Short mmCIF file of C-alpha atoms and ligand atoms in Angstrom, two decimals:
data_model
loop_
_atom_site.label_atom_id
_atom_site.label_comp_id
_atom_site.label_asym_id
_atom_site.label_seq_id
_atom_site.Cartn_x
_atom_site.Cartn_y
_atom_site.Cartn_z
CA MET A 1 16.81 -20.32 5.28
CA GLY A 2 15.54 -16.90 3.74
CA LEU A 3 12.43 -15.61 2.48
CA ALA A 4 9.79 -17.91 1.33
CA GLY A 5 7.63 -17.95 -2.06
CA ILE A 6 8.14 -14.23 -2.74
CA ASP A 7 10.43 -14.69 -5.82
CA GLY A 8 8.36 -17.37 -7.54
CA SER A 9 7.69 -16.51 -11.17
CA GLY A 10 4.07 -15.91 -10.89
CA VAL A 11 4.66 -13.02 -8.25
CA LYS A 12 3.91 -9.66 -9.39
CA LEU A 13 3.38 -7.80 -6.20
CA ILE A 14 5.17 -7.65 -2.99
CA MET A 15 3.74 -5.76 -0.24
CA VAL A 16 6.18 -4.96 2.51
CA GLY A 17 4.11 -3.63 5.74
CA GLY A 18 4.76 -3.15 9.56
CA LYS A 19 5.06 -0.43 12.15
CA GLY A 20 6.90 2.98 11.77
CA GLY A 21 10.57 2.86 11.69
CA VAL A 22 11.06 -1.15 11.87
CA GLY A 23 12.76 -1.43 8.49
CA LYS A 24 10.21 -1.76 5.95
CA THR A 25 12.08 0.60 3.14
CA THR A 26 15.28 -0.97 4.12
CA CYS A 27 13.66 -4.89 3.48
CA ALA A 28 11.87 -3.50 0.49
CA SER A 29 14.94 -2.29 -1.06
CA ALA A 30 16.80 -5.43 -0.59
CA ILE A 31 13.96 -7.65 -1.93
CA ALA A 32 13.72 -5.30 -5.00
CA LEU A 33 17.32 -5.55 -5.59
CA LYS A 34 17.33 -9.43 -5.43
CA MET A 35 14.62 -9.54 -7.85
CA ALA A 36 16.79 -7.03 -10.29
CA GLU A 37 19.76 -8.98 -9.94
CA GLU A 38 17.72 -12.30 -11.03
CA GLY A 39 17.11 -10.38 -14.04
CA ARG A 40 13.57 -8.99 -13.70
CA LYS A 41 12.49 -5.64 -14.65
CA VAL A 42 11.48 -4.15 -10.95
CA LEU A 43 9.74 -1.05 -9.70
CA ILE A 44 9.68 -0.52 -6.06
CA ILE A 45 7.25 2.16 -5.02
CA THR A 46 7.00 3.86 -1.78
CA SER A 47 3.73 5.50 -0.55
CA ASP A 48 4.97 6.58 2.61
CA PRO A 49 4.12 10.23 3.46
CA ALA A 50 7.59 10.92 3.82
CA PRO A 51 9.28 9.46 0.73
CA SER A 52 12.33 7.68 1.62
CA LEU A 53 13.69 5.64 -1.33
CA SER A 54 15.89 8.71 -2.39
CA ASP A 55 17.68 8.34 0.76
CA ILE A 56 18.21 4.64 0.99
CA PHE A 57 19.29 4.35 -2.82
CA GLU A 58 21.37 7.83 -2.59
CA LYS A 59 19.70 8.66 -5.87
CA GLU A 60 17.19 11.46 -6.68
CA ILE A 61 13.92 9.32 -7.31
CA GLY A 62 10.52 11.36 -6.78
CA ASP A 63 7.20 11.06 -8.25
CA ARG A 64 8.40 9.76 -11.77
CA GLU A 65 9.49 6.24 -12.49
CA THR A 66 13.04 6.57 -12.41
CA ARG A 67 15.85 3.94 -13.15
CA ILE A 68 18.00 3.49 -9.97
CA ASP A 69 20.95 1.40 -11.19
CA ASP A 70 22.60 1.30 -14.65
CA ALA A 71 23.34 -1.99 -14.70
CA LEU A 72 19.95 -3.39 -13.53
CA GLU A 73 16.43 -3.04 -14.52
CA LEU A 74 15.58 -1.54 -11.08
CA TYR A 75 13.28 1.47 -10.94
CA GLY A 76 12.02 3.66 -8.24
CA LEU A 77 8.88 5.79 -7.61
CA GLU A 78 7.67 7.71 -4.84
CA VAL A 79 4.10 8.71 -4.86
CA SER A 80 2.34 10.74 -1.98
CA SER A 81 -1.40 10.68 -1.46
CA ASP A 82 -1.98 14.34 -3.13
CA ILE A 83 -0.58 12.81 -6.41
CA VAL A 84 -2.85 9.78 -6.17
CA LEU A 85 -5.89 12.12 -5.28
CA ALA A 86 -5.07 14.29 -8.25
CA ARG A 87 -5.15 11.34 -10.51
CA TRP A 88 -8.37 10.47 -9.01
CA LYS A 89 -9.89 13.82 -9.51
CA GLU A 90 -8.41 13.82 -13.18
CA ARG A 91 -10.10 10.47 -13.85
CA PHE A 92 -13.83 10.84 -12.17
CA GLY A 93 -13.66 14.40 -11.47
CA PRO A 94 -15.22 15.75 -14.91
CA GLU A 95 -18.11 12.93 -14.92
CA ILE A 96 -19.06 13.77 -11.26
CA TYR A 97 -19.26 17.28 -12.17
CA GLU A 98 -21.10 17.02 -15.38
CA VAL A 99 -23.73 14.88 -13.46
CA VAL A 100 -24.40 16.62 -10.32
CA SER A 101 -24.18 19.91 -12.17
CA SER A 102 -26.96 18.61 -14.44
CA PHE A 103 -29.44 18.91 -11.40
CA ALA A 104 -27.97 21.10 -8.98
CA SER A 105 -26.01 24.32 -8.75
CA VAL A 106 -22.71 23.32 -7.71
CA ASP A 107 -19.31 24.83 -8.62
CA TYR A 108 -16.26 22.72 -9.23
CA ASP A 109 -15.43 22.53 -5.54
CA PHE A 110 -17.95 19.89 -5.23
CA VAL A 111 -15.43 17.38 -6.81
CA GLU A 112 -12.79 18.51 -4.23
CA TYR A 113 -15.38 17.54 -1.57
CA ILE A 114 -16.08 14.03 -2.87
CA GLY A 115 -12.36 13.54 -3.19
CA THR A 116 -12.23 13.84 0.50
CA ALA A 117 -14.94 11.00 1.08
CA PRO A 118 -13.06 8.41 3.41
CA GLY A 119 -11.40 5.76 1.33
CA ILE A 120 -11.00 7.45 -1.82
CA GLU A 121 -7.25 7.91 -1.21
CA GLU A 122 -6.53 4.48 -0.32
CA GLU A 123 -8.97 2.85 -2.81
CA TYR A 124 -7.17 5.15 -5.70
CA MET A 125 -3.67 4.16 -4.35
CA LEU A 126 -4.58 0.43 -4.70
CA ASN A 127 -6.06 1.08 -7.96
CA PHE A 128 -2.84 2.96 -9.05
CA ILE A 129 -0.72 -0.16 -7.94
CA MET A 130 -3.07 -2.64 -9.62
CA GLU A 131 -2.57 -0.58 -12.92
CA LEU A 132 0.99 -0.53 -12.66
CA VAL A 133 1.02 -4.38 -11.97
CA GLU A 134 -1.35 -5.14 -14.68
CA GLY A 135 0.04 -2.50 -17.17
CA GLY A 136 3.04 -5.16 -17.57
CA SER A 137 5.88 -2.88 -17.79
CA TYR A 138 7.57 -4.47 -14.87
CA ASP A 139 7.88 -8.04 -14.14
CA VAL A 140 7.41 -7.54 -10.52
CA VAL A 141 6.18 -4.53 -8.30
CA VAL A 142 7.67 -4.09 -4.73
CA TRP A 143 5.48 -1.88 -2.72
CA ASP A 144 6.95 -0.05 0.78
CA THR A 145 4.01 0.81 2.27
CA ALA A 146 3.37 3.48 4.79
CA PRO A 147 3.17 2.67 8.58
CA ALA A 148 0.72 -0.19 9.62
CA GLY A 149 -2.33 2.01 10.46
CA HIS A 150 -2.52 3.30 7.01
CA THR A 151 -2.17 -0.13 5.38
CA LEU A 152 -5.12 -1.44 7.58
CA ARG A 153 -7.25 1.64 6.71
CA LEU A 154 -6.58 0.74 3.02
CA LEU A 155 -7.96 -2.75 3.50
CA ARG A 156 -10.96 -1.69 5.46
CA LEU A 157 -11.92 0.29 2.36
CA PRO A 158 -13.42 -0.34 -0.60
CA GLN A 159 -16.47 -0.94 1.71
CA LEU A 160 -16.18 2.14 3.65
CA PHE A 161 -15.89 4.11 0.65
CA LEU A 162 -18.83 2.44 -0.94
CA SER A 163 -21.04 3.17 2.15
CA HIS A 164 -20.12 6.58 1.95
CA MET A 165 -21.06 6.85 -1.60
CA GLU A 166 -24.17 4.87 -1.31
CA ALA A 167 -25.44 7.44 1.33
CA ALA A 168 -24.41 10.30 -0.92
CA THR A 169 -26.28 8.30 -3.64
CA LYS A 170 -29.44 8.13 -1.74
CA PHE A 171 -29.23 11.61 -1.01
CA TYR A 172 -28.95 12.60 -4.55
CA MET A 173 -31.74 10.09 -5.57
CA ASN A 174 -34.06 11.83 -3.35
CA MET A 175 -33.24 15.10 -5.06
CA TYR A 176 -33.53 13.31 -8.18
CA GLY A 177 -37.05 12.12 -7.12
CA TYR A 178 -37.99 15.75 -6.50
CA ILE A 179 -36.66 16.84 -10.08
CA GLU A 180 -38.48 13.80 -11.60
CA LYS A 181 -41.79 15.40 -10.46
CA VAL A 182 -40.69 18.99 -11.68
CA LYS A 183 -38.74 17.81 -14.60
CA ASP A 184 -41.34 19.37 -17.12
CA THR A 185 -40.88 22.70 -15.70
CA ILE A 186 -37.06 22.99 -15.28
CA ARG A 187 -34.59 22.32 -18.23
CA LEU A 188 -31.95 19.34 -17.48
CA LYS A 189 -29.08 19.16 -19.27
CA GLU A 190 -28.52 16.03 -20.94
CA SER A 191 -25.91 13.78 -18.86
CA LYS A 192 -24.27 10.74 -20.62
CA LYS A 193 -24.06 8.84 -17.23
CA THR A 194 -26.07 8.75 -14.33
CA LEU A 195 -24.63 9.08 -10.75
CA LEU A 196 -25.89 5.58 -10.04
CA GLN A 197 -23.99 4.50 -13.01
CA ILE A 198 -20.96 6.03 -11.91
CA ILE A 199 -21.17 4.71 -8.39
CA ALA A 200 -22.06 1.24 -10.02
CA GLY A 201 -18.71 1.68 -12.12
CA TRP A 202 -16.83 2.58 -8.66
CA GLU A 203 -18.16 -0.50 -7.12
CA ALA A 204 -17.00 -2.80 -9.83
CA LEU A 205 -13.52 -1.24 -9.61
CA SER A 206 -13.71 -2.00 -5.83
CA GLU A 207 -14.63 -5.61 -6.32
CA ARG A 208 -11.61 -6.00 -9.05
CA ILE A 209 -9.29 -4.30 -6.47
CA VAL A 210 -10.23 -6.69 -3.79
CA GLU A 211 -9.98 -9.72 -6.28
CA PHE A 212 -6.64 -8.64 -6.97
CA ILE A 213 -4.98 -8.01 -3.75
CA ARG A 214 -6.35 -11.40 -2.57
CA ASP A 215 -4.90 -13.46 -5.43
CA GLY A 216 -2.28 -15.21 -3.35
CA SER A 217 -0.26 -16.46 -6.56
CA CYS A 218 0.29 -13.26 -7.77
CA VAL A 219 0.28 -10.98 -4.43
CA LYS A 220 2.55 -11.45 -1.55
CA TYR A 221 2.40 -9.89 1.78
CA LEU A 222 5.61 -9.50 4.02
CA ILE A 223 5.24 -7.88 7.63
CA VAL A 224 8.59 -6.61 9.28
CA THR A 225 8.84 -6.31 12.93
CA ILE A 226 11.27 -5.78 15.73
CA PRO A 227 11.59 -8.24 18.86
CA GLU A 228 9.99 -5.82 21.09
CA ALA A 229 6.67 -6.06 23.14
CA LEU A 230 5.31 -3.21 20.98
CA GLY A 231 6.40 -4.89 17.66
CA VAL A 232 5.12 -8.21 18.45
CA LYS A 233 1.83 -6.47 19.38
CA MET A 234 1.29 -4.57 16.12
CA THR A 235 2.30 -7.70 14.28
CA ASN A 236 -0.20 -9.83 15.72
CA ARG A 237 -2.90 -6.90 15.00
CA VAL A 238 -1.66 -6.24 11.32
CA ILE A 239 -1.66 -10.07 10.69
CA GLY A 240 -4.97 -10.62 12.31
CA GLU A 241 -6.60 -7.77 10.26
CA LEU A 242 -4.94 -8.96 7.01
CA GLU A 243 -6.17 -12.42 7.53
CA GLU A 244 -9.40 -11.21 8.51
CA ASN A 245 -9.69 -9.98 5.20
CA ARG A 246 -8.46 -13.03 3.76
CA LEU A 247 -4.93 -11.86 2.73
CA THR A 248 -2.31 -14.56 3.79
CA VAL A 249 0.90 -13.50 5.26
CA GLU A 250 3.75 -15.80 4.49
CA ASN A 251 6.99 -13.94 5.63
CA ILE A 252 7.76 -12.14 8.74
CA VAL A 253 11.08 -10.34 8.98
CA ILE A 254 12.38 -9.84 12.47
CA ASN A 255 14.56 -6.93 12.20
CA ASN A 256 17.39 -5.30 14.52
CA VAL A 257 18.14 -8.52 16.05
CA VAL A 258 21.67 -8.33 18.16
CA ARG A 259 23.77 -11.06 16.72
CA GLU A 260 26.57 -11.28 19.38
CA ALA A 261 26.51 -9.82 22.99
CA ASP A 262 29.95 -8.80 24.18
CA CYS A 263 28.81 -6.23 26.61
CA GLU A 264 26.37 -6.33 29.50
CA PHE A 265 23.98 -3.65 27.45
CA HIS A 266 23.93 -6.14 24.49
CA ARG A 267 23.58 -9.34 26.63
CA LEU A 268 20.54 -7.58 28.34
CA ARG A 269 19.15 -6.75 25.06
CA LYS A 270 19.61 -10.14 23.43
CA THR A 271 18.00 -11.89 26.29
CA MET A 272 15.08 -9.58 25.88
CA GLN A 273 14.86 -10.16 22.20
CA GLU A 274 15.14 -13.69 22.45
CA HIS A 275 12.00 -13.66 24.27
CA TYR A 276 9.87 -12.06 21.97
CA ILE A 277 11.36 -13.88 18.87
CA GLU A 278 10.49 -17.15 20.69
CA GLU A 279 6.92 -15.62 21.11
CA LEU A 280 6.67 -14.80 17.38
CA ARG A 281 7.81 -18.30 16.41
CA GLU A 282 5.13 -19.87 18.74
CA THR A 283 2.38 -17.76 17.39
CA TYR A 284 3.32 -17.93 13.49
CA ARG A 285 4.42 -21.68 13.11
CA GLY A 286 3.14 -21.98 9.76
CA LYS A 287 4.84 -18.75 8.57
CA THR A 288 8.38 -18.25 7.57
CA LEU A 289 10.37 -16.00 10.29
CA THR A 290 13.68 -14.62 8.89
CA LEU A 291 15.85 -12.76 11.27
CA LEU A 292 17.57 -9.59 10.17
CA TYR A 293 20.69 -8.73 12.41
CA LEU A 294 21.24 -5.36 13.49
CA ALA A 295 24.18 -3.40 11.71
CA ALA A 296 26.61 -1.25 13.18
CA GLN A 297 25.86 1.29 10.31
CA GLU A 298 22.64 2.50 8.90
CA ILE A 299 21.55 0.87 5.63
CA LYS A 300 22.28 3.28 2.94
CA GLY A 301 23.71 2.68 -0.37
CA MET A 302 23.78 -0.24 -2.84
CA ASP A 303 26.46 -2.11 -0.98
CA ARG A 304 24.79 -2.14 2.29
CA ILE A 305 21.33 -2.65 0.47
CA ALA A 306 23.03 -5.78 -1.00
CA GLY A 307 24.29 -7.07 2.31
CA VAL A 308 20.59 -7.10 3.57
CA THR A 309 19.59 -9.00 0.44
CA ARG A 310 22.18 -11.62 1.05
CA SER A 311 20.86 -11.81 4.86
CA LEU A 312 17.40 -12.15 3.72
CA PHE A 313 17.73 -14.79 0.67
CA GLY A 314 20.76 -16.77 2.52
N1 LIG B 1 19.42 -4.40 10.36
C1 LIG B 1 19.45 -2.85 10.25
N2 LIG B 1 20.87 -2.70 10.94
C2 LIG B 1 21.22 -1.39 10.94
N3 LIG B 1 20.15 -0.45 10.61
C3 LIG B 1 19.24 -0.60 10.15
C4 LIG B 1 18.63 -1.96 10.05
N4 LIG B 1 17.39 -2.07 9.50
C5 LIG B 1 17.13 -0.73 9.20
N5 LIG B 1 18.06 0.14 9.76
C6 LIG B 1 18.04 1.58 9.72
O1 LIG B 1 16.67 1.84 10.61
C7 LIG B 1 16.11 3.29 10.06
C8 LIG B 1 14.58 2.61 9.84
O2 LIG B 1 14.73 1.89 8.55
P1 LIG B 1 13.63 2.16 7.52
O3 LIG B 1 13.68 3.42 6.94
O4 LIG B 1 13.90 0.81 6.55
O5 LIG B 1 12.24 1.86 8.37
P2 LIG B 1 10.63 1.95 7.73
O6 LIG B 1 9.95 0.85 8.57
O7 LIG B 1 10.51 2.21 6.52
O8 LIG B 1 10.41 3.37 8.65
P3 LIG B 1 9.08 4.41 8.26
O9 LIG B 1 7.83 3.57 8.92
O10 LIG B 1 9.79 5.68 8.91
O11 LIG B 1 9.06 4.14 6.74
C9 LIG B 1 16.97 3.62 8.54
O12 LIG B 1 17.98 4.59 9.26
C10 LIG B 1 17.70 2.16 8.56
O13 LIG B 1 19.10 2.47 7.82
MG1 LIG B 2 10.01 3.77 5.08
#
């Protein structure tokens, strides 16, 4: 028994998702360690607003790719949405500004405003990860995602983002139309690209991202949950939404499972957990469910991470 299909040779990206606090970072770290132990060059990346890789690996990681272990090709990266947004602005800001300022009097704050469009952050996070994967510096990237809500938003995007931009485009096209009429009387700066061309470029990028995240041979989704009502509910929601978006979850890790009950407190807990484990088994017959037992100590440091690796992969 153990996780299925995620250590195949074609797998390039493993996304670890689930509700807050259920053990995503723990599982992602254990998976990354496993891959690195097999001799692969691995990057574990967290996009959690509260970066936590430094804590679990007991090594300062931060927003640069940092080698975690001298003996293994294991690297870590903690990216915040601020950094991702800043990169987006670096990449698209100047051309947006150039185009818009050619027909409207706006200052550079306008770019900041576009940067607040719903979905830009998520879209660009996906783009950032896709570029990391396709850049080929690593054999495999393990992505410790932010708690569920965020991940789901991420998938509803590119659409949300594009419809926002479409509305903005229509608005500007109307303005353009107006300028068309008066263009002989006002001087327009020559712009290399039109706004529509820029947006068409974003649209193409979006489509490429969606295609990338749906490629099941290269991207694997793993959901971590706990055997409690809330955990089961969230899992159903997350998996439902992922699958509506044609993203297949093959693995579910049920964490914090009580292994042996030697007191009344733990007997009660174990009975409660068994009920929910059974429910998850019934619901997800086609998937691989892996139990991860609750340890007496928090999971921190290489030795304990390695313990989780052994539990997950058998
Ligand atoms: N099987 C386990 N046994 C004991 N402690 C565990 C186990 N799994 C996780 N923990 C502990 O539970 C806490 C939460 O785990 P973790 O940080 O991996 O969750 P998370 O889903 O990443 O949380 P967040 O949503 O806040 O990022 C950590 O202190 C971790 O050490
Ligand atoms: Mg975490």
